PDB file of C-alpha atoms in Angstrom:
ATOM      1  CA  MET A  20     -40.081 -35.649  23.916  1.00 53.00           C
ATOM      2  CA  SER A  21     -39.643 -39.042  21.622  1.00 59.00           C
ATOM      3  CA  ALA A  22     -36.896 -40.764  20.273  1.00 57.00           C
ATOM      4  CA  ASN A  23     -37.506 -39.091  16.804  1.00 60.00           C
ATOM      5  CA  ASP A  24     -36.722 -35.296  18.288  1.00 61.00           C
ATOM      6  CA  THR A  25     -33.982 -33.776  17.876  1.00 62.00           C
ATOM      7  CA  ILE A  26     -32.332 -31.340  20.356  1.00 62.00           C
ATOM      8  CA  ASP A  27     -30.600 -28.312  18.910  1.00 65.00           C
ATOM      9  CA  PRO A  28     -27.101 -28.284  19.601  1.00 69.00           C
ATOM     10  CA  SER A  29     -26.572 -24.488  19.414  1.00 80.00           C
ATOM     11  CA  ARG A  30     -29.036 -23.976  21.892  1.00 77.00           C
ATOM     12  CA  ARG A  31     -27.521 -26.696  24.400  1.00 78.00           C
ATOM     13  CA  ASP A  32     -23.899 -25.192  23.981  1.00 82.00           C
ATOM     14  CA  PHE A  33     -25.451 -21.541  24.340  1.00 84.00           C
ATOM     15  CA  LEU A  34     -26.846 -22.897  27.642  1.00 83.00           C
ATOM     16  CA  TYR A  35     -23.709 -24.459  28.631  1.00 85.00           C
ATOM     17  CA  VAL A  36     -21.331 -21.437  28.096  1.00 87.00           C
ATOM     18  CA  ALA A  37     -24.109 -18.898  29.785  1.00 87.00           C
ATOM     19  CA  THR A  38     -24.013 -21.164  33.114  1.00 90.00           C
ATOM     20  CA  GLY A  39     -20.245 -21.295  33.239  1.00 89.00           C
ATOM     21  CA  THR A  40     -19.979 -17.515  32.536  1.00 91.00           C
ATOM     22  CA  ALA A  41     -22.744 -16.799  35.397  1.00 91.00           C
ATOM     23  CA  GLY A  42     -20.533 -19.117  37.610  1.00 90.00           C
ATOM     24  CA  VAL A  43     -16.889 -17.399  36.982  1.00 89.00           C
ATOM     25  CA  ILE A  44     -18.909 -14.306  37.442  1.00 92.00           C
ATOM     26  CA  GLY A  45     -20.271 -15.136  41.027  1.00 90.00           C
ATOM     27  CA  ALA A  46     -17.030 -17.084  42.100  1.00 89.00           C
ATOM     28  CA  ALA A  47     -15.101 -13.694  40.776  1.00 86.00           C
ATOM     29  CA  ALA A  48     -17.499 -11.587  42.669  1.00 89.00           C
ATOM     30  CA  LEU A  49     -17.548 -13.369  45.692  1.00 88.00           C
ATOM     31  CA  ALA A  50     -13.573 -13.479  45.840  1.00 86.00           C
ATOM     32  CA  TRP A  51     -13.180  -9.864  45.231  1.00 84.00           C
ATOM     33  CA  PRO A  52     -13.780  -8.643  48.713  1.00 85.00           C
ATOM     34  CA  PHE A  53     -11.048 -10.901  49.796  1.00 82.00           C
ATOM     35  CA  ILE A  54      -8.433 -10.155  47.310  1.00 81.00           C
ATOM     36  CA  ASP A  55      -9.504  -6.483  48.047  1.00 80.00           C
ATOM     37  CA  GLN A  56      -8.956  -6.573  51.571  1.00 81.00           C
ATOM     38  CA  MET A  57      -5.359  -7.241  51.175  1.00 79.00           C
ATOM     39  CA  ARG A  58      -4.337  -3.564  49.775  1.00 78.00           C
ATOM     40  CA  PRO A  59      -2.164  -1.153  52.076  1.00 70.00           C
ATOM     41  CA  ASP A  60      -4.716   0.884  53.950  1.00 71.00           C
ATOM     42  CA  ALA A  61      -4.343   5.039  53.608  1.00 68.00           C
ATOM     43  CA  SER A  62      -2.306   5.246  56.501  1.00 66.00           C
ATOM     44  CA  THR A  63       0.346   2.443  55.241  1.00 65.00           C
ATOM     45  CA  LEU A  64       0.509   4.379  52.142  1.00 61.00           C
ATOM     46  CA  ALA A  65       0.823   7.873  53.542  1.00 61.00           C
ATOM     47  CA  ALA A  66       4.020   6.528  55.576  1.00 61.00           C
ATOM     48  CA  SER A  67       5.304   5.215  52.607  1.00 79.00           C
ATOM     49  CA  SER A  68       7.460   8.524  52.179  1.00 85.00           C
ATOM     50  CA  VAL A  69       8.194  11.046  54.670  1.00 89.00           C
ATOM     51  CA  GLU A  70       9.324  14.442  55.129  1.00 90.00           C
ATOM     52  CA  VAL A  71      12.003  15.761  57.802  1.00 91.00           C
ATOM     53  CA  ASP A  72      13.207  19.146  58.524  1.00 92.00           C
ATOM     54  CA  VAL A  73      16.551  19.286  59.429  1.00 92.00           C
ATOM     55  CA  SER A  74      17.667  22.703  59.977  1.00 92.00           C
ATOM     56  CA  SER A  75      17.938  22.781  63.558  1.00 92.00           C
ATOM     57  CA  LEU A  76      20.812  19.996  63.534  1.00 92.00           C
ATOM     58  CA  THR A  77      23.938  21.673  64.330  1.00 94.00           C
ATOM     59  CA  PRO A  78      26.919  19.779  63.182  1.00 94.00           C
ATOM     60  CA  GLY A  79      27.044  16.537  65.600  1.00 92.00           C
ATOM     61  CA  MET A  80      23.390  15.974  66.373  1.00 93.00           C
ATOM     62  CA  SER A  81      21.331  13.301  65.418  1.00 93.00           C
ATOM     63  CA  LEU A  82      17.624  12.614  64.783  1.00 93.00           C
ATOM     64  CA  THR A  83      15.375   9.598  64.896  1.00 93.00           C
ATOM     65  CA  VAL A  84      12.884   9.516  62.732  1.00 93.00           C
ATOM     66  CA  LYS A  85      10.352   6.978  62.235  1.00 92.00           C
ATOM     67  CA  TRP A  86       9.650   5.218  58.621  1.00 89.00           C
ATOM     68  CA  ARG A  87       7.373   2.315  57.171  1.00 86.00           C
ATOM     69  CA  GLY A  88       7.739   1.426  61.288  1.00 85.00           C
ATOM     70  CA  LYS A  89      11.493   1.785  61.567  1.00 91.00           C
ATOM     71  CA  PRO A  90      13.981   4.249  62.895  1.00 93.00           C
ATOM     72  CA  VAL A  91      15.890   6.251  60.503  1.00 94.00           C
ATOM     73  CA  PHE A  92      18.736   7.903  61.904  1.00 94.00           C
ATOM     74  CA  ILE A  93      19.605  11.220  60.575  1.00 94.00           C
ATOM     75  CA  ARG A  94      23.005  12.703  61.409  1.00 94.00           C
ATOM     76  CA  ASN A  95      24.792  15.846  60.703  1.00 94.00           C
ATOM     77  CA  ARG A  96      28.421  14.804  61.432  1.00 93.00           C
ATOM     78  CA  THR A  97      31.315  16.564  62.627  1.00 94.00           C
ATOM     79  CA  PRO A  98      34.180  17.324  60.483  1.00 94.00           C
ATOM     80  CA  GLU A  99      36.417  14.883  62.563  1.00 94.00           C
ATOM     81  CA  GLU A 100      33.572  12.155  61.901  1.00 92.00           C
ATOM     82  CA  VAL A 101      33.544  12.543  58.247  1.00 93.00           C
ATOM     83  CA  LYS A 102      37.499  12.589  58.258  1.00 93.00           C
ATOM     84  CA  ALA A 103      37.577   9.559  60.199  1.00 91.00           C
ATOM     85  CA  ALA A 104      35.270   7.426  58.170  1.00 92.00           C
ATOM     86  CA  GLN A 105      36.805   8.828  55.209  1.00 93.00           C
ATOM     87  CA  ASP A 106      40.155   7.464  56.321  1.00 93.00           C
ATOM     88  CA  VAL A 107      39.209   3.725  56.571  1.00 91.00           C
ATOM     89  CA  ALA A 108      40.670   1.869  53.537  1.00 91.00           C
ATOM     90  CA  LEU A 109      37.592  -0.405  52.081  1.00 91.00           C
ATOM     91  CA  ALA A 110      39.858  -3.534  53.292  1.00 91.00           C
ATOM     92  CA  GLU A 111      39.549  -2.862  56.673  1.00 90.00           C
ATOM     93  CA  LEU A 112      35.262  -3.401  56.370  1.00 91.00           C
ATOM     94  CA  LYS A 113      33.546  -6.133  57.412  1.00 91.00           C
ATOM     95  CA  ASP A 114      31.058  -5.602  54.505  1.00 92.00           C
ATOM     96  CA  PRO A 115      32.392  -3.620  51.430  1.00 92.00           C
ATOM     97  CA  VAL A 116      28.771  -3.018  49.716  1.00 93.00           C
ATOM     98  CA  ALA A 117      27.433   0.524  50.479  1.00 91.00           C
ATOM     99  CA  ARG A 118      23.756  -0.778  50.802  1.00 92.00           C
ATOM    100  CA  ASN A 119      22.822   2.214  49.819  1.00 91.00           C
ATOM    101  CA  ALA A 120      19.355   2.196  48.173  1.00 91.00           C
ATOM    102  CA  ASN A 121      20.181   5.426  45.999  1.00 90.00           C
ATOM    103  CA  LEU A 122      23.447   3.852  44.380  1.00 91.00           C
ATOM    104  CA  ALA A 123      23.930   0.546  42.476  1.00 92.00           C
ATOM    105  CA  SER A 124      23.289  -2.179  44.410  1.00 90.00           C
ATOM    106  CA  ASP A 125      27.632  -3.121  44.162  1.00 92.00           C
ATOM    107  CA  ALA A 126      28.848   0.254  44.782  1.00 91.00           C
ATOM    108  CA  GLU A 127      31.392   0.298  47.684  1.00 93.00           C
ATOM    109  CA  ALA A 128      30.937   1.398  51.045  1.00 91.00           C
ATOM    110  CA  THR A 129      33.052   4.189  50.555  1.00 92.00           C
ATOM    111  CA  ASP A 130      32.381   6.937  53.114  1.00 90.00           C
ATOM    112  CA  ILE A 131      30.819   9.137  50.044  1.00 92.00           C
ATOM    113  CA  ASP A 132      28.555   6.410  49.048  1.00 92.00           C
ATOM    114  CA  ARG A 133      27.165   5.874  52.493  1.00 90.00           C
ATOM    115  CA  SER A 134      26.595   9.788  52.791  1.00 88.00           C
ATOM    116  CA  ALA A 135      24.190  12.179  51.268  1.00 85.00           C
ATOM    117  CA  GLY A 136      26.643  12.937  48.754  1.00 84.00           C
ATOM    118  CA  GLU A 137      29.076  15.340  47.001  1.00 87.00           C
ATOM    119  CA  GLY A 138      28.667  18.195  49.017  1.00 87.00           C
ATOM    120  CA  LYS A 139      26.764  16.791  51.736  1.00 90.00           C
ATOM    121  CA  GLU A 140      29.266  14.407  53.085  1.00 91.00           C
ATOM    122  CA  ASN A 141      28.176  15.300  56.374  1.00 93.00           C
ATOM    123  CA  TRP A 142      24.717  14.351  56.007  1.00 94.00           C
ATOM    124  CA  ILE A 143      24.173  10.568  56.959  1.00 94.00           C
ATOM    125  CA  ILE A 144      20.928   8.810  56.678  1.00 94.00           C
ATOM    126  CA  MET A 145      20.324   4.908  57.632  1.00 94.00           C
ATOM    127  CA  VAL A 146      17.669   2.608  58.840  1.00 93.00           C
ATOM    128  CA  GLY A 147      18.424   2.166  62.298  1.00 91.00           C
ATOM    129  CA  VAL A 148      18.031  -1.466  62.302  1.00 92.00           C
ATOM    130  CA  CYS A 149      21.023  -3.702  63.577  1.00 89.00           C
ATOM    131  CA  THR A 150      21.524  -6.132  60.305  1.00 88.00           C
ATOM    132  CA  HIS A 151      22.322  -9.167  62.845  1.00 87.00           C
ATOM    133  CA  LEU A 152      18.770  -9.555  64.501  1.00 86.00           C
ATOM    134  CA  GLY A 153      16.852  -6.370  64.133  1.00 83.00           C
ATOM    135  CA  CYS A 154      17.885  -4.571  67.301  1.00 86.00           C
ATOM    136  CA  VAL A 155      18.072  -0.887  67.420  1.00 90.00           C
ATOM    137  CA  PRO A 156      21.969   0.589  67.604  1.00 91.00           C
ATOM    138  CA  LEU A 157      22.734   3.308  70.223  1.00 89.00           C
ATOM    139  CA  GLY A 158      24.364   6.293  68.719  1.00 89.00           C
ATOM    140  CA  GLN A 159      27.449   7.557  69.038  1.00 89.00           C
ATOM    141  CA  GLN A 160      28.984   4.892  70.996  1.00 89.00           C
ATOM    142  CA  GLY A 161      31.258   1.777  70.500  1.00 87.00           C
ATOM    143  CA  ASP A 162      34.682   1.191  69.421  1.00 91.00           C
ATOM    144  CA  PHE A 163      34.281   3.487  66.087  1.00 90.00           C
ATOM    145  CA  GLY A 164      32.135   6.350  67.207  1.00 88.00           C
ATOM    146  CA  GLY A 165      29.301   5.566  65.228  1.00 91.00           C
ATOM    147  CA  TRP A 166      26.546   3.084  66.441  1.00 91.00           C
ATOM    148  CA  PHE A 167      26.800   0.243  69.190  1.00 93.00           C
ATOM    149  CA  CYS A 168      24.245  -2.870  69.239  1.00 91.00           C
ATOM    150  CA  PRO A 169      24.370  -3.653  72.945  1.00 89.00           C
ATOM    151  CA  CYS A 170      22.440  -6.799  72.368  1.00 86.00           C
ATOM    152  CA  HIS A 171      25.319  -8.959  70.590  1.00 87.00           C
ATOM    153  CA  GLY A 172      28.002  -6.470  70.403  1.00 89.00           C
ATOM    154  CA  SER A 173      27.934  -4.983  66.858  1.00 93.00           C
ATOM    155  CA  HIS A 174      30.023  -1.763  66.209  1.00 93.00           C
ATOM    156  CA  TYR A 175      29.720   0.439  63.394  1.00 93.00           C
ATOM    157  CA  ASP A 176      31.557   3.351  62.320  1.00 93.00           C
ATOM    158  CA  THR A 177      30.307   7.097  61.827  1.00 92.00           C
ATOM    159  CA  ALA A 178      29.431   6.140  58.304  1.00 92.00           C
ATOM    160  CA  GLY A 179      27.079   3.060  59.526  1.00 91.00           C
ATOM    161  CA  ARG A 180      29.604   0.415  58.180  1.00 92.00           C
ATOM    162  CA  ILE A 181      29.522  -2.883  60.389  1.00 93.00           C
ATOM    163  CA  ARG A 182      33.338  -2.833  61.491  1.00 92.00           C
ATOM    164  CA  LYS A 183      33.264  -5.261  64.616  1.00 92.00           C
ATOM    165  CA  GLY A 184      30.507  -8.238  65.900  1.00 91.00           C
ATOM    166  CA  PRO A 185      28.120 -10.293  64.362  1.00 93.00           C
ATOM    167  CA  ALA A 186      26.262  -8.006  61.758  1.00 90.00           C
ATOM    168  CA  PRO A 187      26.887  -9.237  58.751  1.00 93.00           C
ATOM    169  CA  GLU A 188      25.780  -5.873  56.789  1.00 92.00           C
ATOM    170  CA  ASN A 189      25.946  -2.369  56.881  1.00 93.00           C
ATOM    171  CA  LEU A 190      23.270  -0.066  58.215  1.00 93.00           C
ATOM    172  CA  HIS A 191      20.996   0.024  55.124  1.00 94.00           C
ATOM    173  CA  VAL A 192      20.618   3.601  53.204  1.00 94.00           C
ATOM    174  CA  PRO A 193      16.837   4.213  52.461  1.00 94.00           C
ATOM    175  CA  ALA A 194      15.913   5.830  48.922  1.00 92.00           C
ATOM    176  CA  PHE A 195      16.055   9.535  50.124  1.00 92.00           C
ATOM    177  CA  ALA A 196      16.489  13.223  48.481  1.00 92.00           C
ATOM    178  CA  PHE A 197      17.036  16.496  49.915  1.00 92.00           C
ATOM    179  CA  ILE A 198      13.946  18.270  48.371  1.00 92.00           C
ATOM    180  CA  SER A 199      15.141  21.657  49.817  1.00 90.00           C
ATOM    181  CA  ASP A 200      18.653  22.489  51.945  1.00 88.00           C
ATOM    182  CA  THR A 201      16.734  21.808  54.857  1.00 90.00           C
ATOM    183  CA  THR A 202      14.041  18.910  53.817  1.00 91.00           C
ATOM    184  CA  ILE A 203      15.029  15.578  52.903  1.00 91.00           C
ATOM    185  CA  ARG A 204      12.147  13.025  51.939  1.00 92.00           C
ATOM    186  CA  ILE A 205      12.681   9.717  52.665  1.00 91.00           C
ATOM    187  CA  GLY A 206      11.035   7.327  50.612  1.00 86.00           C
TER     188      GLY A 206
END
């Protein structure tokens, strides 16, 4: 090539763009397996919701199921337990927020807002993890007849509301729905 020869700038620009494009495609092809492996596997997606048959739970009985790796307490409360929870004034509560994924985040911790709702006030469904340090409370124990976390002494009432001890929040209520009179879908 001599000093008088000219190089076609459009061909050089094309080569730069083509080389850059090939590099980007190669980097994306190399990165995709690493990105793809971060997706949840099929067993995790299958566990995102669970259906529970509660037809055998008579008033006063509880059932614990596993959902997303956590225990979920399902209790068919007795009329006395429902009445005791309804009689508690909101001013007496340590945490006045319902913590119910089915309601607005600022819903008050009334018994009805903690339960399965009108007509199903006897049903309470809660994530069974103490809001203090993540222990699993024991059912139908403690000073208020609800749940008691023996690790640090948190006492919950029959609606799962923190009443005494170091736990800062009520037991959380997951998203759930009755899909029939005897079947609950959690998640």
